[in-house]
Tab-separated table of C-alpha atoms in Angstrom:
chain	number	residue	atom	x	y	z
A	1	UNK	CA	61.076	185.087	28.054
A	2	UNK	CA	63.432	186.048	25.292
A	3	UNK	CA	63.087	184.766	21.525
A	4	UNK	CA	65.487	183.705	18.859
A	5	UNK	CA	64.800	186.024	15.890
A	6	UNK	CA	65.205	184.552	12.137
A	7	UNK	CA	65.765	185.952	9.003
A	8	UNK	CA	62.039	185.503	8.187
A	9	UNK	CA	61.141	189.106	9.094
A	10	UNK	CA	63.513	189.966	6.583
A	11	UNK	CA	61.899	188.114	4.054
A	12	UNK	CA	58.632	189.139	4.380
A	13	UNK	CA	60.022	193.196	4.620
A	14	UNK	CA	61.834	192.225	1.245
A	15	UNK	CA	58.763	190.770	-0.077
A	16	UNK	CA	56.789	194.112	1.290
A	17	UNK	CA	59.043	196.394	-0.403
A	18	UNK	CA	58.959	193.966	-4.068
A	19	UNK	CA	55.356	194.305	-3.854
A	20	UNK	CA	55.444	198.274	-3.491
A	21	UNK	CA	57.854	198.718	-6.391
A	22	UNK	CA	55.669	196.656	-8.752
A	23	UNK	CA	52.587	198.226	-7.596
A	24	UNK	CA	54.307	201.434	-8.538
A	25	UNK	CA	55.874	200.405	-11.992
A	26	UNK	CA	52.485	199.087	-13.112
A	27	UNK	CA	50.882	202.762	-12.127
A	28	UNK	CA	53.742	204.029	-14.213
A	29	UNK	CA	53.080	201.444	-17.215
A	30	UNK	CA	49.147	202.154	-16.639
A	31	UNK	CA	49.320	206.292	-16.725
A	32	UNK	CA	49.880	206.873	-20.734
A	33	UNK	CA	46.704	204.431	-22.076
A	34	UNK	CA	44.092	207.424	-21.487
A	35	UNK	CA	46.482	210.032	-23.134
A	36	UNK	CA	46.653	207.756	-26.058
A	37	UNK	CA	42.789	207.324	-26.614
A	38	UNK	CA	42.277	211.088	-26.041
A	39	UNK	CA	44.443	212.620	-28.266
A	40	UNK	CA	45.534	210.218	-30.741
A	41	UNK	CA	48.360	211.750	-31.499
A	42	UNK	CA	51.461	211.947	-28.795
A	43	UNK	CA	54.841	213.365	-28.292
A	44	UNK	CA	57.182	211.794	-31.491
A	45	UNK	CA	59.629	210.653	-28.989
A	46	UNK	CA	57.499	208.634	-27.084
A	47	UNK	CA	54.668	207.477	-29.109
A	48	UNK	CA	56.717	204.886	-30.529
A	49	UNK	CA	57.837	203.257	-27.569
A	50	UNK	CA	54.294	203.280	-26.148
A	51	UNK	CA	53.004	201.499	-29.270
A	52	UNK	CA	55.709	198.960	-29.607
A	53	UNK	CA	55.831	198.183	-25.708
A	54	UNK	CA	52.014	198.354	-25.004
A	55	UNK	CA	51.360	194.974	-27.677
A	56	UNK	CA	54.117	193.090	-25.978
A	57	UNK	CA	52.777	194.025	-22.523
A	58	UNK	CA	49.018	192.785	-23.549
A	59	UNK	CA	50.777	189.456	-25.178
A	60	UNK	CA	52.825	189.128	-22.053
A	61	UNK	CA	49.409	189.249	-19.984
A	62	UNK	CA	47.865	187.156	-22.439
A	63	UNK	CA	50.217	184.311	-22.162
A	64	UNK	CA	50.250	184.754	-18.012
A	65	UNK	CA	46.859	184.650	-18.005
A	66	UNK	CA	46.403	181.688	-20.616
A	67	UNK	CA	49.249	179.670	-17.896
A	68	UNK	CA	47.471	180.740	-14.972
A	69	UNK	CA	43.965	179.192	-16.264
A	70	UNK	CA	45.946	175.884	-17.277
A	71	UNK	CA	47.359	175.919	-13.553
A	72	UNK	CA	44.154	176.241	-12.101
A	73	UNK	CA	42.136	173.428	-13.390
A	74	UNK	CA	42.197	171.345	-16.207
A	75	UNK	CA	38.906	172.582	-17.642
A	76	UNK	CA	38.722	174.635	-20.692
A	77	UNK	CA	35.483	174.223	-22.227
A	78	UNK	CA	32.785	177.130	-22.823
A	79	UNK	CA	30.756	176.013	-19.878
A	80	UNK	CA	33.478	175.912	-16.988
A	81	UNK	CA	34.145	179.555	-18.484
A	82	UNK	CA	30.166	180.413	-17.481
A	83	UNK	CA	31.209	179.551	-13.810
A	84	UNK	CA	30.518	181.999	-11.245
A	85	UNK	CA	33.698	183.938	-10.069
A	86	UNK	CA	33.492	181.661	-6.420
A	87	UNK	CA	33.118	178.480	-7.714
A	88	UNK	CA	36.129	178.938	-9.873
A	89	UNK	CA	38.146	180.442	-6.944
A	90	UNK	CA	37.017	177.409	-5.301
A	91	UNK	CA	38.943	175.243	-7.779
A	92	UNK	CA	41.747	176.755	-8.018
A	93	UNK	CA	42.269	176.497	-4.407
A	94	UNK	CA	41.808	173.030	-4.802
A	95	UNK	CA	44.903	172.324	-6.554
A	96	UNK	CA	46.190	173.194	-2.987
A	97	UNK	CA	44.876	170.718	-1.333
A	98	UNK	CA	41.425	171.541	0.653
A	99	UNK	CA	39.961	173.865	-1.388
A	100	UNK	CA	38.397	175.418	2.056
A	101	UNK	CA	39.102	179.341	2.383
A	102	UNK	CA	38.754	180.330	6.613
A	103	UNK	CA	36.339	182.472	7.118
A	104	UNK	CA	35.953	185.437	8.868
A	105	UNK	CA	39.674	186.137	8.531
A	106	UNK	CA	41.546	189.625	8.719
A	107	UNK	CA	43.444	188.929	5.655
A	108	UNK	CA	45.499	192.461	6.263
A	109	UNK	CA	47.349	190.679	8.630
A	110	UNK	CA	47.532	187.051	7.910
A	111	UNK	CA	51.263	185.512	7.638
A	112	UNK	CA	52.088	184.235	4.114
A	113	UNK	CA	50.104	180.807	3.601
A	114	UNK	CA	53.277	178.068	2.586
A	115	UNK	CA	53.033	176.462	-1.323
A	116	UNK	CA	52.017	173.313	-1.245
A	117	UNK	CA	54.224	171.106	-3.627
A	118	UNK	CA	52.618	168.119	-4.958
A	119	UNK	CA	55.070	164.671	-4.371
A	120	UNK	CA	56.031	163.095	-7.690
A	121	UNK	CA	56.579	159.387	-8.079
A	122	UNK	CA	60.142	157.788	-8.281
A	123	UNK	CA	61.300	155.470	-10.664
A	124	UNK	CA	62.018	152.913	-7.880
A	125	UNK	CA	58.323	154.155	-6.034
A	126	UNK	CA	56.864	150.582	-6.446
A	127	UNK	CA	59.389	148.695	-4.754
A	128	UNK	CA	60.102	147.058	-1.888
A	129	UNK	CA	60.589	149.571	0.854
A	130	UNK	CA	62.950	147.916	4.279
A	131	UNK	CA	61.649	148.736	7.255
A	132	UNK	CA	62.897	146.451	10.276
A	133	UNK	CA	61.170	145.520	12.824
A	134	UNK	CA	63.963	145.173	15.566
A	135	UNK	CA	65.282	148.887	14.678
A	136	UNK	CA	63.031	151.616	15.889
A	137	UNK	CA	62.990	154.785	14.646
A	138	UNK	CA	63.649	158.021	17.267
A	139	UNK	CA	62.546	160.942	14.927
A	140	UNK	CA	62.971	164.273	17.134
A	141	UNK	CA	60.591	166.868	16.743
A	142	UNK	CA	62.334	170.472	15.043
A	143	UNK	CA	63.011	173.139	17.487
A	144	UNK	CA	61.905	175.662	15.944
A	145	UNK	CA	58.332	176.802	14.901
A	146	UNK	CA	57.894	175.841	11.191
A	147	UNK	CA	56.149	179.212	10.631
A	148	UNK	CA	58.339	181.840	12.266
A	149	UNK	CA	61.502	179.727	12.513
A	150	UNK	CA	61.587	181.337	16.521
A	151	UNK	CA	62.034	178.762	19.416
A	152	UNK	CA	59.856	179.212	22.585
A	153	UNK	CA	60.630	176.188	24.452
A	154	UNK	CA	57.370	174.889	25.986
A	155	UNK	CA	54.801	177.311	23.770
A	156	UNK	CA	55.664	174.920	20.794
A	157	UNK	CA	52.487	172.070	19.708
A	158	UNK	CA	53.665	169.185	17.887
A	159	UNK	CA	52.267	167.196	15.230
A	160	UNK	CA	51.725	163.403	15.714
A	161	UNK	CA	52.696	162.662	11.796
A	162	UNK	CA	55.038	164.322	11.051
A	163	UNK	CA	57.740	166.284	13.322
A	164	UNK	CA	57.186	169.906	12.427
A	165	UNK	CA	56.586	172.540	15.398
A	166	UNK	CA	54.238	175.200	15.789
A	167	UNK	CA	53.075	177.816	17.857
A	168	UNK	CA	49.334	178.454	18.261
A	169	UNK	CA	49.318	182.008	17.206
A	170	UNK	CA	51.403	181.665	14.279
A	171	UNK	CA	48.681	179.063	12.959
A	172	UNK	CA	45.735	181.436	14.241
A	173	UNK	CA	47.427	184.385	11.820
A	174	UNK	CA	48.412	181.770	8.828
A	175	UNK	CA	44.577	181.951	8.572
A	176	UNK	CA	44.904	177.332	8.221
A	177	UNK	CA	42.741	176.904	11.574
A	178	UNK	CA	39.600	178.197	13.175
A	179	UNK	CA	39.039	178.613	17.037
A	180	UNK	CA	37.567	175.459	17.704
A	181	UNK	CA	40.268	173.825	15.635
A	182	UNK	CA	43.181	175.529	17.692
A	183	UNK	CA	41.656	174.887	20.721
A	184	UNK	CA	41.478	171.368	19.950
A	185	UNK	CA	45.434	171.251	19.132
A	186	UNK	CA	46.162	172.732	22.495
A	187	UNK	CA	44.093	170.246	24.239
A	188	UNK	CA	45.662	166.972	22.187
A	189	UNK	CA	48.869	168.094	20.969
A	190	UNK	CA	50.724	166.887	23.873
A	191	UNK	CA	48.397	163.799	24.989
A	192	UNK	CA	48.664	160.195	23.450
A	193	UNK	CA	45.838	160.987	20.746
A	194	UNK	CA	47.914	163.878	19.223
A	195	UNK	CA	47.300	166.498	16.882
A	196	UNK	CA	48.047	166.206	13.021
A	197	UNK	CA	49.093	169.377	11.550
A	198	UNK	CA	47.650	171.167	8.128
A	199	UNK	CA	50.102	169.252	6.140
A	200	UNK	CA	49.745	165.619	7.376
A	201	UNK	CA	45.616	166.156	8.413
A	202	UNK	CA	45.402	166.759	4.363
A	203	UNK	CA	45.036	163.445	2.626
A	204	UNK	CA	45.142	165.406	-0.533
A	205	UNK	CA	48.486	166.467	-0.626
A	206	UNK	CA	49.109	163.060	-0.608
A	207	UNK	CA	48.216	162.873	-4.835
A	208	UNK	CA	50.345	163.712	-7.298
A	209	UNK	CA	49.830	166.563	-10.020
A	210	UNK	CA	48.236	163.727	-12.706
A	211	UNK	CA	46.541	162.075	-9.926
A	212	UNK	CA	44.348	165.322	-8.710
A	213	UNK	CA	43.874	166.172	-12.691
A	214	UNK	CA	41.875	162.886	-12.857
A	215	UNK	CA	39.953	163.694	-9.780
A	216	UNK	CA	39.392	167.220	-10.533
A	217	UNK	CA	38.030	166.171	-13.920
A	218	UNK	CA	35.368	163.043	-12.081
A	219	UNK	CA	34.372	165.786	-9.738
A	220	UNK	CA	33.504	168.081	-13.193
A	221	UNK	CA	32.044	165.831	-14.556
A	222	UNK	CA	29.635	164.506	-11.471
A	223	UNK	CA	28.919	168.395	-10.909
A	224	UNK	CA	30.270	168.222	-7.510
A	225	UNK	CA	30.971	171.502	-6.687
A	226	UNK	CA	33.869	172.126	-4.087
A	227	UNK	CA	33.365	173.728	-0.739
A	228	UNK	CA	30.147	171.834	-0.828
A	229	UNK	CA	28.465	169.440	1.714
A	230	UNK	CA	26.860	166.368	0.153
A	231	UNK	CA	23.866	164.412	1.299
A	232	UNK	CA	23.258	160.638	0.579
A	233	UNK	CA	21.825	161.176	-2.404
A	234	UNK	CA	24.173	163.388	-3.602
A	235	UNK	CA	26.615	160.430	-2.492
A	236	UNK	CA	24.807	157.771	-4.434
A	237	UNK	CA	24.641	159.481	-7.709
A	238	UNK	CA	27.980	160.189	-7.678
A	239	UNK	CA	29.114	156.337	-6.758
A	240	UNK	CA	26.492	155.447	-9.691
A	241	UNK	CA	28.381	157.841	-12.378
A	242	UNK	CA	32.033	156.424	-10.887
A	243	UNK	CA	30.908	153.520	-11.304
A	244	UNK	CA	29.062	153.953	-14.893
A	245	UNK	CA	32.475	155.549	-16.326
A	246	UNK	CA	34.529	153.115	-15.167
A	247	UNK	CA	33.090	149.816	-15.080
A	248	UNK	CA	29.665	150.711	-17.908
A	249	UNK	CA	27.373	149.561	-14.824
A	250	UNK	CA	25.187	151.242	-12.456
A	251	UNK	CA	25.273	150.018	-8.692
A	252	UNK	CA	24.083	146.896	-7.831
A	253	UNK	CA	21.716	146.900	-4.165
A	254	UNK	CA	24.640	145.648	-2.226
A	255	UNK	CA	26.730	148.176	-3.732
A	256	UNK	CA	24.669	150.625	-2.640
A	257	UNK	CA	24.208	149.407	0.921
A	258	UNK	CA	27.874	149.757	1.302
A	259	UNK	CA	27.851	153.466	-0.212
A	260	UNK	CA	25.197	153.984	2.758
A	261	UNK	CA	27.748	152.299	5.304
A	262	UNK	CA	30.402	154.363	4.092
A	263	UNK	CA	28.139	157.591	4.538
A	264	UNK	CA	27.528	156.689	7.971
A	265	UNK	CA	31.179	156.397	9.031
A	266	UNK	CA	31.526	159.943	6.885
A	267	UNK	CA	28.939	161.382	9.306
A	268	UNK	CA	29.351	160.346	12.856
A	269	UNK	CA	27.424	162.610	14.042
A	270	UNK	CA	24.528	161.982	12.068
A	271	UNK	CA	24.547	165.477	11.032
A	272	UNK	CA	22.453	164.421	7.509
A	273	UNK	CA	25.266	165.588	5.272
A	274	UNK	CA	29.277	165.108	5.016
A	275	UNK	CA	32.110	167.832	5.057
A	276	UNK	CA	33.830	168.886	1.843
A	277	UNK	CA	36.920	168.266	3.277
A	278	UNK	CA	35.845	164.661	4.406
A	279	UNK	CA	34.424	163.670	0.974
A	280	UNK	CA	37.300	164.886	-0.639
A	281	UNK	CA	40.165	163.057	1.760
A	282	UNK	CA	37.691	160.068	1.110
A	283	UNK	CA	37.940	160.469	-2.605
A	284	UNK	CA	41.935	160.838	-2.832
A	285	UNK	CA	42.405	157.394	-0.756
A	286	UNK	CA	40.206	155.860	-3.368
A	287	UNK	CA	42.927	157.278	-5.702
A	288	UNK	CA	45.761	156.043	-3.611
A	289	UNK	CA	44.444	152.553	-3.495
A	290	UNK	CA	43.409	152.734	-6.815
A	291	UNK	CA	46.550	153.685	-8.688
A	292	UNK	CA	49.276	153.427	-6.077
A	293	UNK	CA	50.875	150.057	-4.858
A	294	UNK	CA	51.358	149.130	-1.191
A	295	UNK	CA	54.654	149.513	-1.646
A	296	UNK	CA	54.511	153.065	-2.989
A	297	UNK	CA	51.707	153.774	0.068
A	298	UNK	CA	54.720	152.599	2.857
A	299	UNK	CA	57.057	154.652	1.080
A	300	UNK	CA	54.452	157.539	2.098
A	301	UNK	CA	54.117	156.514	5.812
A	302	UNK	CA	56.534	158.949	8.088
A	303	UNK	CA	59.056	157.816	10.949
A	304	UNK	CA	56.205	157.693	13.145
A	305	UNK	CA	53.859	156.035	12.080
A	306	UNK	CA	56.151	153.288	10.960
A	307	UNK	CA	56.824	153.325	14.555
A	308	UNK	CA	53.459	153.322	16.088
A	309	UNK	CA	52.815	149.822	13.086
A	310	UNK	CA	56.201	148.132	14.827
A	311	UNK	CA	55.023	148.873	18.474
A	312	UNK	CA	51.693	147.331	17.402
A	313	UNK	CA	52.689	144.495	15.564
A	314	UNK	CA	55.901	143.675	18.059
A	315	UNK	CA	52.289	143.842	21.023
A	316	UNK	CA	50.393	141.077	18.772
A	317	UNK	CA	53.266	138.829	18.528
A	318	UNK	CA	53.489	137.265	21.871
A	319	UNK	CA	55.841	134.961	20.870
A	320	UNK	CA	57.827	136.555	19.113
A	321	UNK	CA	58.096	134.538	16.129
A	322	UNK	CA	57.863	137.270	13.945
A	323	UNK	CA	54.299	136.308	12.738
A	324	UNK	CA	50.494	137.643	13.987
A	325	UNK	CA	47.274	136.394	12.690
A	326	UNK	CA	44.536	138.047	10.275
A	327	UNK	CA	42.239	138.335	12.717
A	328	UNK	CA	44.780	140.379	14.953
A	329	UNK	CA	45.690	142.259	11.559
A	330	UNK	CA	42.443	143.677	11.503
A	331	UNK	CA	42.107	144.038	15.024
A	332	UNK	CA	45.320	146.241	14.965
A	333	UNK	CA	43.903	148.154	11.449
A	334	UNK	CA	40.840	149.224	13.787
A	335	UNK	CA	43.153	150.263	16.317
A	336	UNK	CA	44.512	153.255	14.023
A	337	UNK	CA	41.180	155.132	14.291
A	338	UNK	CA	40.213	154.599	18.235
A	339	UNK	CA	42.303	158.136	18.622
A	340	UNK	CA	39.397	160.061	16.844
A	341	UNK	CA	36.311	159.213	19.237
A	342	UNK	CA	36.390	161.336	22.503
A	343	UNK	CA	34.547	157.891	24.007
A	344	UNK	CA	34.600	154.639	23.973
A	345	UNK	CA	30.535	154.516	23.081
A	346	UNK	CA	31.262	156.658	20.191
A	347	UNK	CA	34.095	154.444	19.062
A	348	UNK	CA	31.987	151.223	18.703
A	349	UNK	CA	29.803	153.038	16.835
A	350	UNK	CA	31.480	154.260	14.870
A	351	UNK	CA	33.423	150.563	13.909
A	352	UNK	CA	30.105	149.128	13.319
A	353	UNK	CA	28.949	151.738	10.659
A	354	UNK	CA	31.957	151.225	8.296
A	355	UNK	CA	31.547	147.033	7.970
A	356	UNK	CA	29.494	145.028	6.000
A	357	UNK	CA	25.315	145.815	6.105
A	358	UNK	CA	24.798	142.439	5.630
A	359	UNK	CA	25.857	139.166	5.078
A	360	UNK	CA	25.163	139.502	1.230
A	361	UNK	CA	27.828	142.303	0.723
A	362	UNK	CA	30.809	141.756	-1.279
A	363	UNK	CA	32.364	143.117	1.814
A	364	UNK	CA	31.292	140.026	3.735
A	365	UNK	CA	33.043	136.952	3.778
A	366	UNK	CA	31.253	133.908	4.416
A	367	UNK	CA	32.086	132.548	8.383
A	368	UNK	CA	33.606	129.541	6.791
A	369	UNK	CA	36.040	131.416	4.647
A	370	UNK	CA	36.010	134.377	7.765
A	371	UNK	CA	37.501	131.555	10.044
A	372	UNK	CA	40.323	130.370	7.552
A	373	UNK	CA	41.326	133.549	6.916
A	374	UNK	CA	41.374	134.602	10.335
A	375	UNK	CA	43.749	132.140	11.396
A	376	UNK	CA	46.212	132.958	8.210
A	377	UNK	CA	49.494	133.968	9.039
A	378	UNK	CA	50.656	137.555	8.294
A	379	UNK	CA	54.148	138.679	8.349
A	380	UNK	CA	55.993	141.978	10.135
A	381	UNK	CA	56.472	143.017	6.015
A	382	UNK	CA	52.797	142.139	4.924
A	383	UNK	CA	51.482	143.648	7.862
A	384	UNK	CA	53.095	146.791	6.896
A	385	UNK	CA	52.161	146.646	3.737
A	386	UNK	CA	49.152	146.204	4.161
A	387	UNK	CA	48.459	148.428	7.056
A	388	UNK	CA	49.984	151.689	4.865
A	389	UNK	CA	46.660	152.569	4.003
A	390	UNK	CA	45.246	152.311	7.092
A	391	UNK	CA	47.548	154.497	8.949
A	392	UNK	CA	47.236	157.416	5.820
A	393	UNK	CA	43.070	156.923	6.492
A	394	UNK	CA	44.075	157.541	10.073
A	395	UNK	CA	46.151	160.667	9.749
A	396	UNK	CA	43.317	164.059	9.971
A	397	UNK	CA	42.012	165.097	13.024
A	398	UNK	CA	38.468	164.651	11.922
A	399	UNK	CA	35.950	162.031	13.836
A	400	UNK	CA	34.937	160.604	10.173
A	401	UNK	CA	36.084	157.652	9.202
A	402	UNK	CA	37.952	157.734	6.026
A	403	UNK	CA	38.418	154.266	4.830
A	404	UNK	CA	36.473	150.966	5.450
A	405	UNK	CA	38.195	149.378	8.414
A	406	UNK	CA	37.657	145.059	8.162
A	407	UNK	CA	35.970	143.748	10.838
């Protein structure tokens, strides 16, 4: 079967050749240094153009060098300088976004990884965003791989988010996905649970430049060191320092039952510890909800899943009245996550470990109050609203949950 070719292999074969001419200009620039500490003394024509150009070279570095560090992290003190040479490549790759490097990968050959461009926010980010609930949205997928640009028909997987296209061995050379993780695209991509791709399964991208500075500097701070799995205690000190900084108060018991809950739903299956990359998609929803309004978080929700909230919500209201319940509110906010358990067993389970330990928690309302609220009305606009968060928490492919889903 014949392919469409792009202009992308001309890129990269332009980008080739740039990288061989300033590999060879920077031999050139290199070359007269050791003449100059040998002799002392060079050629009158050119010793003057070696001394005034070499200065301006090392200042140039200097200043590249000085920008690069500020890029990569917004630590400057003595000790983050003392920092092995990995844990510092670790944060700068998480200004990307995962900070998780694949292993075992033939580099030589990888296709070149895409930048990842932080979202700002808008001046008009905090208000009300329309969304009707009679007009649904028919977003069509691209047709061409968003790696190569090529179309191959059938060969393409797409993602449930967003509606980018990709083939499987263009994301096995970008180096983003491991073999388990590719086989698990091809065997969801084109089911009803779907496949989110590298952009939309990273709930880190979601943050803004300012809001992963003040992330980057709790995790400093905490000595959380990326790439890293945590345990529960790990877990706990952490929540006890967020909480000391912010509020001057260590956890009360309750508090800490619920950190316990939330490691639970972090590790379903009960492997002792939780992922890096789950801790930290944790972590920047904490942010979100935090510092962003629910009208900023809809504003984040794509096509589709604004979509999958109206086919929900137009399910719950029977009577089409425009209004649902709390109770079925919640019942549809649990329904965002039932795509992540391969069975139903697993699924309960894992519902049960992200509510309330006990009745005491501040996460528990009282079964008088539960029963009034229950029965409170909620709008096709509140429900969105109010759901935004629940369908980000929903987005990566992983079987943790990522949020506290109300029971």
């Amino acid at each position: 079967m014949g392919v469409l070719m792009s202009k992308k292999q001309q890129v990269e074969k332009v980008q080739k050749c740039n990288a061989v001419v300033s590999a060879f200009q920077a031999g050139i620039k290199e070359r007269p240094a050791p003449a100059k500490q040998d002799g002392g003394e060079g050629e009158e024509g050119d010793g003057p153009a070696e001394s005034s150009a070499t200065p301006d070279e090392k200042n140039a570095e200097d200043t590249e060098k000085e920008d690069t560090d500020n890029n990569a992290g917004p630590s400057t003190s003595a000790p983050a300088r003392d920092e092995c040479k990995a844990n510092q490549e670790s944060w700068s790759r998480l200004r990307d976004g995962k900070g998780v490097e694949p292993e075992d990968l033939d580099k030589s050959h990888q296709l070149t990884p895409p930048a990842f461009v932080r979202p700002k926010r808008e001046a008009d980010d905090d208000q009300p965003v329309e969304v009707e609930l009679e007009k649904k949205e028919q977003p069509s997928n691209d047709e061409m791989c968003d790696v190569c640009e090529v179309w191959t028909a059938d060969d393409l997987y797409p993602c449930r988010i967003c509606t980018r296209m990709f083939h499987d061995g263009c994301l096995r050379e970008l180096g983003y996905l491991r073999a388990e993780a590719l086989q698990e695209m091809r065997d969801t991509a084109h089911t009803v649970t779907g496949w989110s791709c590298y952009y939309c399964d990273n709930l880190n991208l979601l943050l803004t430049e300012e809001e992963m500075y003040s992330l980057m500097e709790t995790f400093k701070q905490c000595k959380i060191i990326p790439e890293s799995c945590l345990v529960s205690d790990e877990l706990l000190q952490y929540r006890h320092f967020a909480s000391k900084q912010q509020f001057d108060k260590d956890l009360t018991d309750e508090q800490e039952e619920e950190v316990l809950a939330q490691f639970a739903a972090l590790d379903p299956e009960k492997k002792g510890h939780i992922e890096w990359f789950d801790f930290l998609y944790f972590e920047s929803l904490v942010v979100l909800r935090k510092l962003r309004t629910e009208n900023s978080m809809v504003r984040l929700l794509t096509a589709k899943e604004r979509n999958n909230a109206r086919s929900v919500f137009l399910g719950l209201d029977l009577d089409e009245d425009g209004v649902i319940t709390r109770a079925e509110c919640r019942q549809a906010q649990q329904s965002w996550f039932h795509k992540l358990n391969k069975d139903s067993q697993s699924c309960n389970v894992s519902i049960s470990h992200v509510g309330p330990m006990c009745e005491s928690s501040p996460a528990s309302s009282g079964s008088e109050r539960s029963k009034t609220d229950d029965s409170r009305p909620v709008t096709w606009v509140d429900f969105l609203k109010e759901s935004a968060i629940y369908l980000l928490a929903a987005r990566p492919n992983s079987s943790a949950m990522h949020i506290r889903v109300p029971l």
